[in-house]
PDB file of C-alpha atoms in Angstrom:
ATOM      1  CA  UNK A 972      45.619  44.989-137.613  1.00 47.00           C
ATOM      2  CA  UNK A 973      42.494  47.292-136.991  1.00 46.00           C
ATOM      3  CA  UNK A 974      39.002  46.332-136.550  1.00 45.00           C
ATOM      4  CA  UNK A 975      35.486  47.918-136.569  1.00 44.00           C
ATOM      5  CA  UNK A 976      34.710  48.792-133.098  1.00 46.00           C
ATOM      6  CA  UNK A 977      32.103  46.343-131.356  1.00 48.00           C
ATOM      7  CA  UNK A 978      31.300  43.113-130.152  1.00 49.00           C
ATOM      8  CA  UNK A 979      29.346  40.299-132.263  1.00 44.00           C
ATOM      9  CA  UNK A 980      26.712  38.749-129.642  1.00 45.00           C
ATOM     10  CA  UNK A 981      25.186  36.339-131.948  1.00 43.00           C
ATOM     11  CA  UNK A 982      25.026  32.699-131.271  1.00 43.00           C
ATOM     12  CA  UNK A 983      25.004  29.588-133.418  1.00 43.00           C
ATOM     13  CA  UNK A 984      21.689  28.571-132.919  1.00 42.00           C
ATOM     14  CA  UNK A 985      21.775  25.391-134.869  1.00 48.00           C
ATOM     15  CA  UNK A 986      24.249  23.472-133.091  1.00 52.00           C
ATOM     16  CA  UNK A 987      26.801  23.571-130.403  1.00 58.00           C
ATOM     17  CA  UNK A 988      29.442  26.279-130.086  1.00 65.00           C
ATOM     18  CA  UNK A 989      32.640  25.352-131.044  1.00 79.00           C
ATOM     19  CA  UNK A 990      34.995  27.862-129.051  1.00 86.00           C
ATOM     20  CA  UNK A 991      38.929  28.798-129.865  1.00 89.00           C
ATOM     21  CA  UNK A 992      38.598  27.757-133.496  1.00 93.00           C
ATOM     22  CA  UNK A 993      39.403  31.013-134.696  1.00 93.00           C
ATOM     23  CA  UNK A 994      42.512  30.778-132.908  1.00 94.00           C
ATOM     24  CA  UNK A 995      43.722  27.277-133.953  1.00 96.00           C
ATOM     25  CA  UNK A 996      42.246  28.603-137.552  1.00 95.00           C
ATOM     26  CA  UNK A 997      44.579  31.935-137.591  1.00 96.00           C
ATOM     27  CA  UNK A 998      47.778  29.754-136.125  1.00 96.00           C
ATOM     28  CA  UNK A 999      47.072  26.751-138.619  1.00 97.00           C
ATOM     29  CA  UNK A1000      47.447  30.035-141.408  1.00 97.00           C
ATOM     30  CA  UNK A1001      50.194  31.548-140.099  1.00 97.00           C
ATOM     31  CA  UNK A1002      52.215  27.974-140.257  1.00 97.00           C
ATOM     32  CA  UNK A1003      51.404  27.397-143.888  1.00 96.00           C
ATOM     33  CA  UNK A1004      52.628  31.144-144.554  1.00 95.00           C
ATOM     34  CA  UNK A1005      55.792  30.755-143.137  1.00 95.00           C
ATOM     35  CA  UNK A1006      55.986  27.305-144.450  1.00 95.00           C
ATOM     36  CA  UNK A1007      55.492  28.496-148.180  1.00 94.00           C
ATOM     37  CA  UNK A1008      57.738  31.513-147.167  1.00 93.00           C
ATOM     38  CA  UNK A1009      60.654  29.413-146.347  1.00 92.00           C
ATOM     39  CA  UNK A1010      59.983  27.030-149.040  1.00 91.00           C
ATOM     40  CA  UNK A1011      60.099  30.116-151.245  1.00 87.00           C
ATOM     41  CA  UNK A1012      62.796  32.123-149.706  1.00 83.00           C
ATOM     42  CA  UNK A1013      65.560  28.959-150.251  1.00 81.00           C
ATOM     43  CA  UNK A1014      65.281  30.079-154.442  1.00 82.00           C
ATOM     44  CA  UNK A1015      66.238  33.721-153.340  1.00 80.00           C
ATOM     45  CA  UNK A1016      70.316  35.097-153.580  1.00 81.00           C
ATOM     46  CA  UNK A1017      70.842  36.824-150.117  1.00 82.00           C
ATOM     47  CA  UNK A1018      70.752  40.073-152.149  1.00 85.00           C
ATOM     48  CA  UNK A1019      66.960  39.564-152.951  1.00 84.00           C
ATOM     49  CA  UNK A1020      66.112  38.279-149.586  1.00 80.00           C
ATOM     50  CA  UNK A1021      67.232  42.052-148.190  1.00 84.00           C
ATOM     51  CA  UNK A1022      65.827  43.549-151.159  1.00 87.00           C
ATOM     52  CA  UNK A1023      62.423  41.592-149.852  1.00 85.00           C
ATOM     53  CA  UNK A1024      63.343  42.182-145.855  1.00 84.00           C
ATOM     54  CA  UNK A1025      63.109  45.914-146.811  1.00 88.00           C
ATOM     55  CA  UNK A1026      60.146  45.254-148.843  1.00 88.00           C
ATOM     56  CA  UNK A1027      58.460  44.017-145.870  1.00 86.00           C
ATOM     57  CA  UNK A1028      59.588  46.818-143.638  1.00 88.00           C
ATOM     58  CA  UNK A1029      57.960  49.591-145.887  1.00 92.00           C
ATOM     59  CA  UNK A1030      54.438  47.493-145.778  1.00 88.00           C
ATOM     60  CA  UNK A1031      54.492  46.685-142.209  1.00 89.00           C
ATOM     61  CA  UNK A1032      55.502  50.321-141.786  1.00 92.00           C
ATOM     62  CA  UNK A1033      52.739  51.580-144.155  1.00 92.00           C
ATOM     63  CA  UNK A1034      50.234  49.086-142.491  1.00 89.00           C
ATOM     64  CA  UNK A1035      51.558  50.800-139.067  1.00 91.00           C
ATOM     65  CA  UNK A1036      50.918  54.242-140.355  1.00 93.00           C
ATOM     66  CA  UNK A1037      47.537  53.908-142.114  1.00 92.00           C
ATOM     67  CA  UNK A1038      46.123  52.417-138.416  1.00 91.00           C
ATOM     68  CA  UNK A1039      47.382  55.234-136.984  1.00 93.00           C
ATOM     69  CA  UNK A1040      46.317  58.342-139.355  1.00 93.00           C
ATOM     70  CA  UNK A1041      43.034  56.704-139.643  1.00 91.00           C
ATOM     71  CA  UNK A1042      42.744  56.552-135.949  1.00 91.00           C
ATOM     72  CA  UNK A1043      44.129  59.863-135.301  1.00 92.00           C
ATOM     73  CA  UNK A1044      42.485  62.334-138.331  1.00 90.00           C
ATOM     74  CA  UNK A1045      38.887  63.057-139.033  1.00 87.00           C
ATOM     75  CA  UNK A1046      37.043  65.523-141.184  1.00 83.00           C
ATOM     76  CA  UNK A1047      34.751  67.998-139.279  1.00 83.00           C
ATOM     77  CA  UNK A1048      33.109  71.433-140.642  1.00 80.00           C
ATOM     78  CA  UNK A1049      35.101  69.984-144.012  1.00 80.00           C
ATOM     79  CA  UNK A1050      38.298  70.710-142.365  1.00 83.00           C
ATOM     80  CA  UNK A1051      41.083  68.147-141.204  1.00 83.00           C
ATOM     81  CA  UNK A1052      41.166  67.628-137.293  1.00 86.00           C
ATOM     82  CA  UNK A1053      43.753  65.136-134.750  1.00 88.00           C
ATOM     83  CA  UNK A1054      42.368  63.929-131.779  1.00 89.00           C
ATOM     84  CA  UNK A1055      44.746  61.030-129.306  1.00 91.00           C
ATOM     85  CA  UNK A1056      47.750  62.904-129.142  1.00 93.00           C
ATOM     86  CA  UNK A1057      47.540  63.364-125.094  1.00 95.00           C
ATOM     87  CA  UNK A1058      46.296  60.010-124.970  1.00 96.00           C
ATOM     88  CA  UNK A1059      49.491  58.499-127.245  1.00 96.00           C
ATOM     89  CA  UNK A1060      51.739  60.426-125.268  1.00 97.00           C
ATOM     90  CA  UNK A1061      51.211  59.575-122.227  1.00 97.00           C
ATOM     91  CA  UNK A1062      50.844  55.624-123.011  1.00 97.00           C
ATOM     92  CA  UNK A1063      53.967  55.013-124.616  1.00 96.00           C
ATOM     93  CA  UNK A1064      55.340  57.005-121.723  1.00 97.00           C
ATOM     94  CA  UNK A1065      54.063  55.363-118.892  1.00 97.00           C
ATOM     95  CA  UNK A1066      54.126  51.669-121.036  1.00 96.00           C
ATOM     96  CA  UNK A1067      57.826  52.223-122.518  1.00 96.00           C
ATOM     97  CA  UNK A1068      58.686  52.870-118.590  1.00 96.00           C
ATOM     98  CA  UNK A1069      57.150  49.566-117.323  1.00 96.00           C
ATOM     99  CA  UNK A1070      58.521  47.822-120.229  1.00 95.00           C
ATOM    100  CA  UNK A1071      62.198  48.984-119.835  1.00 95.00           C
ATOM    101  CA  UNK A1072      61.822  48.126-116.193  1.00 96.00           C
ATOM    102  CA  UNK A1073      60.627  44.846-116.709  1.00 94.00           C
ATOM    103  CA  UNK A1074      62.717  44.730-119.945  1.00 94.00           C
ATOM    104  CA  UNK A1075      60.112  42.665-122.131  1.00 92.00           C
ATOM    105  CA  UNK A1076      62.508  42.980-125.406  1.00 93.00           C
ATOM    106  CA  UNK A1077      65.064  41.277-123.316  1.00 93.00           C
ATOM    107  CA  UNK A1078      62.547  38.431-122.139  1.00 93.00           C
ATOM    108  CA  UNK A1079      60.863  37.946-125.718  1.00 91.00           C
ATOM    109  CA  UNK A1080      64.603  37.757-127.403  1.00 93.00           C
ATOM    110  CA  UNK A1081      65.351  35.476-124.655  1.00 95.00           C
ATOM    111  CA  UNK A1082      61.994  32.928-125.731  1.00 95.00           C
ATOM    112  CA  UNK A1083      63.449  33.255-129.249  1.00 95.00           C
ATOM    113  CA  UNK A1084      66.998  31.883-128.325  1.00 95.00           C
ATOM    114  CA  UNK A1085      65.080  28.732-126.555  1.00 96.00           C
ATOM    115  CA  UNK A1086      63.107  28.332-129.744  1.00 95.00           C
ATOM    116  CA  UNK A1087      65.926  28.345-131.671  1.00 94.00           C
ATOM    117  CA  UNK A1088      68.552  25.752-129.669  1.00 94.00           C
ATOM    118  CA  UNK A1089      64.933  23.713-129.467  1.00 93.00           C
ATOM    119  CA  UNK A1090      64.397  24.009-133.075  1.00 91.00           C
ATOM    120  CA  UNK A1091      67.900  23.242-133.934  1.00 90.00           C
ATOM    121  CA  UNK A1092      68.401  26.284-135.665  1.00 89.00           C
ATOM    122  CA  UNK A1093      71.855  27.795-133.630  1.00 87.00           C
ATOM    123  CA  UNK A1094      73.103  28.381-137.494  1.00 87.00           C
ATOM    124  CA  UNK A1095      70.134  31.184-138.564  1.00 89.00           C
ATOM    125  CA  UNK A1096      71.105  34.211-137.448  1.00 89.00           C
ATOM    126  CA  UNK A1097      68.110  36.089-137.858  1.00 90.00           C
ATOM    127  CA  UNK A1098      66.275  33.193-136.217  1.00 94.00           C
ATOM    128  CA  UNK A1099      65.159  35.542-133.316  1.00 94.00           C
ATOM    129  CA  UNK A1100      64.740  39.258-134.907  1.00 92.00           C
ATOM    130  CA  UNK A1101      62.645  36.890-137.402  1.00 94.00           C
ATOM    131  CA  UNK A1102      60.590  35.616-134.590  1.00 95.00           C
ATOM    132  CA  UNK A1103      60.327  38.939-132.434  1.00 94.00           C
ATOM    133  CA  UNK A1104      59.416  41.117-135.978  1.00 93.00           C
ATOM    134  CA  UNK A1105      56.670  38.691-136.690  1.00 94.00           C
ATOM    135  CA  UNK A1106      55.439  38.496-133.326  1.00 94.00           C
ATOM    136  CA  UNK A1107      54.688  41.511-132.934  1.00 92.00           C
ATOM    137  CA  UNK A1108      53.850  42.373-136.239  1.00 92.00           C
ATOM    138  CA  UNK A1109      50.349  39.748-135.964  1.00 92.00           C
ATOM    139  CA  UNK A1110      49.950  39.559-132.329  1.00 90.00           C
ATOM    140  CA  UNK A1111      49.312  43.825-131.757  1.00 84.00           C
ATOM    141  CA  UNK A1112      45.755  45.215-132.769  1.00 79.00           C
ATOM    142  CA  UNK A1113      42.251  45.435-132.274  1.00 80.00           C
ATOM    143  CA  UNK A1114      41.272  42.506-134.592  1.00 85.00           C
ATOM    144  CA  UNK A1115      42.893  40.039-132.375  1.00 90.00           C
ATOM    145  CA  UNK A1116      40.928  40.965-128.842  1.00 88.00           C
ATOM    146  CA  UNK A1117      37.457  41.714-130.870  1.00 86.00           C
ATOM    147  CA  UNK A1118      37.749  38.591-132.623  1.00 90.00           C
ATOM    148  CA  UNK A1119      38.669  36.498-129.402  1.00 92.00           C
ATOM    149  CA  UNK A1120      35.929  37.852-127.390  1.00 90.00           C
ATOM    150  CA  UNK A1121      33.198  37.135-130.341  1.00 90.00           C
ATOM    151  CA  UNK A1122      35.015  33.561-130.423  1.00 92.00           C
ATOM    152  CA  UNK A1123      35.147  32.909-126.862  1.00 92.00           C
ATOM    153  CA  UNK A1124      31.415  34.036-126.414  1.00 88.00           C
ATOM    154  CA  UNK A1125      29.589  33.287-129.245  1.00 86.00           C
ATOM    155  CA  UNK A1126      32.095  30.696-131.005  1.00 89.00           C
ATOM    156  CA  UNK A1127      32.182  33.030-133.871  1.00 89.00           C
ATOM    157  CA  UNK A1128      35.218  32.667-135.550  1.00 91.00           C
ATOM    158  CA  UNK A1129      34.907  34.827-138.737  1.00 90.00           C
ATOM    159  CA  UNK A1130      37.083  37.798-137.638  1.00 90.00           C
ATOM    160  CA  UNK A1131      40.050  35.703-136.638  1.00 94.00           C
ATOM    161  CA  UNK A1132      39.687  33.592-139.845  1.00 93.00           C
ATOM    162  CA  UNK A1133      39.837  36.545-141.685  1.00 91.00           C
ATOM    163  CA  UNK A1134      42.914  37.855-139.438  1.00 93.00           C
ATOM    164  CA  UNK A1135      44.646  34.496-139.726  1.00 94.00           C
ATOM    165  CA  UNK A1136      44.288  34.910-144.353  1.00 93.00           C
ATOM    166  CA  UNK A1137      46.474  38.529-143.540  1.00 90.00           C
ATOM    167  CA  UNK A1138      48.596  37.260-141.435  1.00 93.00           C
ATOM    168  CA  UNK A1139      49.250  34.213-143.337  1.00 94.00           C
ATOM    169  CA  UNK A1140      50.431  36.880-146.511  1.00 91.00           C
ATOM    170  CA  UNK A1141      52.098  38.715-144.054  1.00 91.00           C
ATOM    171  CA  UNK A1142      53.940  36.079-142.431  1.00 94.00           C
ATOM    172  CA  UNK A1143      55.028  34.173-146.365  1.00 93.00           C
ATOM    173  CA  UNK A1144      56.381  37.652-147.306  1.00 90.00           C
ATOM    174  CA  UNK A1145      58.620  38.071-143.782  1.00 91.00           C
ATOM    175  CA  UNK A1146      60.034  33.974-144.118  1.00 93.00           C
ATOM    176  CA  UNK A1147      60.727  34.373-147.359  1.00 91.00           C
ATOM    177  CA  UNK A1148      63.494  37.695-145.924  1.00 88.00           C
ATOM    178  CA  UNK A1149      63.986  36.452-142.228  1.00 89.00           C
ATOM    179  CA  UNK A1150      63.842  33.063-141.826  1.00 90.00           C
ATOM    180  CA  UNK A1151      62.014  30.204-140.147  1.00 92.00           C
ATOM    181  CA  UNK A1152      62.065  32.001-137.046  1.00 94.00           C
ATOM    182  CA  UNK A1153      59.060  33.819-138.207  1.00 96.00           C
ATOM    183  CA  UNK A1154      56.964  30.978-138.388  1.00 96.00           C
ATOM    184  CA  UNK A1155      57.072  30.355-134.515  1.00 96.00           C
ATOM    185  CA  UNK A1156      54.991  33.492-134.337  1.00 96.00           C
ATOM    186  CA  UNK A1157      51.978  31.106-134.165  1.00 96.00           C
ATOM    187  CA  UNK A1158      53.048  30.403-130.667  1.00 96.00           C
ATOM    188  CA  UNK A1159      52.183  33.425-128.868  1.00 95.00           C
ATOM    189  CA  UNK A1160      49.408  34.565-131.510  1.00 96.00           C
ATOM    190  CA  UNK A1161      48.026  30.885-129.930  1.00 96.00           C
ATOM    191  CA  UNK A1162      48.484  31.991-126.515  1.00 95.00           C
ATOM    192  CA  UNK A1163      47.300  35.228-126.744  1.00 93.00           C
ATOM    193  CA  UNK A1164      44.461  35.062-128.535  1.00 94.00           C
ATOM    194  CA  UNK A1165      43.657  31.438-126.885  1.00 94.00           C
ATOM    195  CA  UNK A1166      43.719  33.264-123.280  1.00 94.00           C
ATOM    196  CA  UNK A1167      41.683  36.379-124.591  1.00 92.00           C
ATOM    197  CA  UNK A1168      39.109  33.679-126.160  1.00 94.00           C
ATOM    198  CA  UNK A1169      38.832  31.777-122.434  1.00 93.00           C
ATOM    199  CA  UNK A1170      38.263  34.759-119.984  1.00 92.00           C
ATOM    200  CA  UNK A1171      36.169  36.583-122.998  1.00 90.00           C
ATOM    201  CA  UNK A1172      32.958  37.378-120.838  1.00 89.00           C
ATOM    202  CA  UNK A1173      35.370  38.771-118.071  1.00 91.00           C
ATOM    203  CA  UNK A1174      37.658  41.027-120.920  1.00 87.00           C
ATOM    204  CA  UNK A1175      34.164  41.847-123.048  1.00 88.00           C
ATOM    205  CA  UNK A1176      33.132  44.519-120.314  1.00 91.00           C
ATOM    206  CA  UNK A1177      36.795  46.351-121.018  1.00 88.00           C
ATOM    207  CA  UNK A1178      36.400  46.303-124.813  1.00 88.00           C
ATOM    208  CA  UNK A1179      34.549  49.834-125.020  1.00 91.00           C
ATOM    209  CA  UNK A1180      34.107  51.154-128.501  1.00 91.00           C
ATOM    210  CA  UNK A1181      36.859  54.227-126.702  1.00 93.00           C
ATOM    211  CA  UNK A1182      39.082  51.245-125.106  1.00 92.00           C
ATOM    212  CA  UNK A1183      39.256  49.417-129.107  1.00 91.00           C
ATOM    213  CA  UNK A1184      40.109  52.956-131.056  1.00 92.00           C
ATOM    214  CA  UNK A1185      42.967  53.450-128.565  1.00 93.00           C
ATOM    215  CA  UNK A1186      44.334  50.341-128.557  1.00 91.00           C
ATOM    216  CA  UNK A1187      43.991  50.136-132.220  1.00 91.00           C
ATOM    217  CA  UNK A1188      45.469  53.402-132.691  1.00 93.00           C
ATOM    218  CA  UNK A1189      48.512  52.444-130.276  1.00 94.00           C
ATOM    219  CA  UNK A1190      48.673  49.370-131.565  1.00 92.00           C
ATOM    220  CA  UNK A1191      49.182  50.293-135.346  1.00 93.00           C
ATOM    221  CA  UNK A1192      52.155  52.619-133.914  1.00 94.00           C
ATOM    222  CA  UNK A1193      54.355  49.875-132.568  1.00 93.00           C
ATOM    223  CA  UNK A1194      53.743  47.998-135.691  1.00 92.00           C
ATOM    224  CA  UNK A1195      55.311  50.985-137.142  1.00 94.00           C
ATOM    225  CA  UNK A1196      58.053  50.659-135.110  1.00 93.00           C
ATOM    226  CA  UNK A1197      58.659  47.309-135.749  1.00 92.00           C
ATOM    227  CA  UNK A1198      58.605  48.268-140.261  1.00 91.00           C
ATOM    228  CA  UNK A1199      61.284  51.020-138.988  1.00 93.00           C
ATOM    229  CA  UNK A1200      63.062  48.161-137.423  1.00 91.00           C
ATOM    230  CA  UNK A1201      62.989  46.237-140.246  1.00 88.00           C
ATOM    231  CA  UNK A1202      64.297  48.806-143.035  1.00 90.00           C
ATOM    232  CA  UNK A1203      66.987  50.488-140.414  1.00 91.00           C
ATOM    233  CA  UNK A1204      67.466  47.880-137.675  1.00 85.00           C
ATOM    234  CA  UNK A1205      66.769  48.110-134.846  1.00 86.00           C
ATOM    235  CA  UNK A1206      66.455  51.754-133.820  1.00 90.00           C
ATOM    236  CA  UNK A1207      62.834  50.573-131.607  1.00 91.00           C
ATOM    237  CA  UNK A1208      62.622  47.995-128.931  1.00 91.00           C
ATOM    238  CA  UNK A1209      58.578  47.563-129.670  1.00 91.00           C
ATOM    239  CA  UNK A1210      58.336  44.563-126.695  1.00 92.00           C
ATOM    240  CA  UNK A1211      58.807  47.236-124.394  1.00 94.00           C
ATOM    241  CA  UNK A1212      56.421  49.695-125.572  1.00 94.00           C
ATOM    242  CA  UNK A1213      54.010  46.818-125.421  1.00 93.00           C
ATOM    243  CA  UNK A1214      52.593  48.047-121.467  1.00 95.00           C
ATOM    244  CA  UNK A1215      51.465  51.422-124.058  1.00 95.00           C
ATOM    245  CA  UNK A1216      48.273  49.120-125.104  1.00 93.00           C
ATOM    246  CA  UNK A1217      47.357  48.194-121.937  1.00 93.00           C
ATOM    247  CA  UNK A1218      47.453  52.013-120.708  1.00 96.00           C
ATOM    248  CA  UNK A1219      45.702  53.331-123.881  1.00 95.00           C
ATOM    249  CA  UNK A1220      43.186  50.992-122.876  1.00 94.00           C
ATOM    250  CA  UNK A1221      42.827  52.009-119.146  1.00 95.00           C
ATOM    251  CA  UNK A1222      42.955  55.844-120.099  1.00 95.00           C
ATOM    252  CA  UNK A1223      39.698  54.982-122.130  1.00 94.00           C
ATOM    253  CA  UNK A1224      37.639  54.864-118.757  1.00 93.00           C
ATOM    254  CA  UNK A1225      39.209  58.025-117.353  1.00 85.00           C
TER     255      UNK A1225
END
């Protein structure tokens, strides 16, 4: 997901703030998108439902690539230019390495098995690459941070509201082709975003209009990864590229 640089610093001036209601708005969507997806994906032959997986992969791919062309190209003198490419290289370098050493793909499949013996779903195979695809796929990008900070400070929950209707389309589509294991992507989109939305005055400082257009350019590249995953398995392991945000972010200030 990519945002508009910048921080909102209005306030409701007619009554109290209500803060983290984008975030309980955006995971109330994203449960009634996989619930409709599920719902929907029971009248599907397992031939349509990979028909539809692959479906998904080339949007979330597409999605993926737009973020990052559109982060990475610009027009000057009316000629095409790149800019980030030092900048990409070295964070997925330096974030793939702390994320194979820590092995995040390893601990996020891990939370997926629990979810699924909890959830009583030890029958669904694709319980967990359901769970880790979506996961990714709505928790990575610049709308989620921008739109917990304005929520956390101002208790302005448009932007997440408006993240939460995409991701509740996105999330029906990926049900529908993975299963119910998708739907438990609420679950750290909730504790992301709700932790983001509590220290907001201490993360606002770090959210340059430089720190958001790498992390949304880096961002929209592991949700490429993750559509290549989902048309020719899994070739990625995106949950360990995931340290690449936080360095895109920190090379911003250098």
């Amino acid at each position: 997901m990519r945002a508009q640089p910048g921080i909102a610093r209005t306030a409701d001036t007619e009554g109290a703030v209500v803060i983290g209601l984008g975030t309980l708005t955006n995971v109330a969507l994203i449960v009634v998108g996989g619930i409709i997806g599920m719902l929907g994906g029971r009248l599907f032959t397992p031939g349509l439902q990979d028909t539809l997986m692959k479906a998904t992969g080339v949007s979330v791919l597409f999605v993926g690539l737009a973020g990052a062309l559109s982060g990475m190209l610009s027009v000057e003198d009316g000629s095409l230019a790149s800019s980030g490419s030092m900048m990409i290289v070295a964070s997925f370098a330096l974030g793939s390495l702390v994320g194979e050493l820590v092995d995040l793909d390893r601990r996020f499949e891990g939370l997926g098995e629990w979810l699924k013996r909890k959830t009583g779903s030890e029958g669904d195979n694709r319980f967990v690459d359901g769970f880790v695809s979506a996961s990714l796929t709505v928790c990575i990008g610049a709308m989620a941070i921008v739109g917990s900070i304005q929520d956390g400070i101002a208790g302005d929950w448009s932007t997440l509201a408006l993240k939460g209707a995409l991701d509740c389309l996105i999330v029906c589509v990926m049900t529908a082709s993975l299963g119910r294991g998708c739907i438990f992507s609420a679950l750290p989109v909730g504790v992301f975003q709700g932790s983001i939305t509590l220290l907001a005055r201490l993360v606002q400082p770090l959210m340059t209009t430089a720190a958001l257009a790498n992390l949304s350019l880096v961002g929209s590249i592991l949700i490429f990864c993750v559509g290549v995953n989902l048309i020719w398995g899994k070739l990625f392991k995106p949950a360990n590229m995931l340290p690449a945000v936080i360095v895109a972010v920190a090379l911003a200030f250098l």
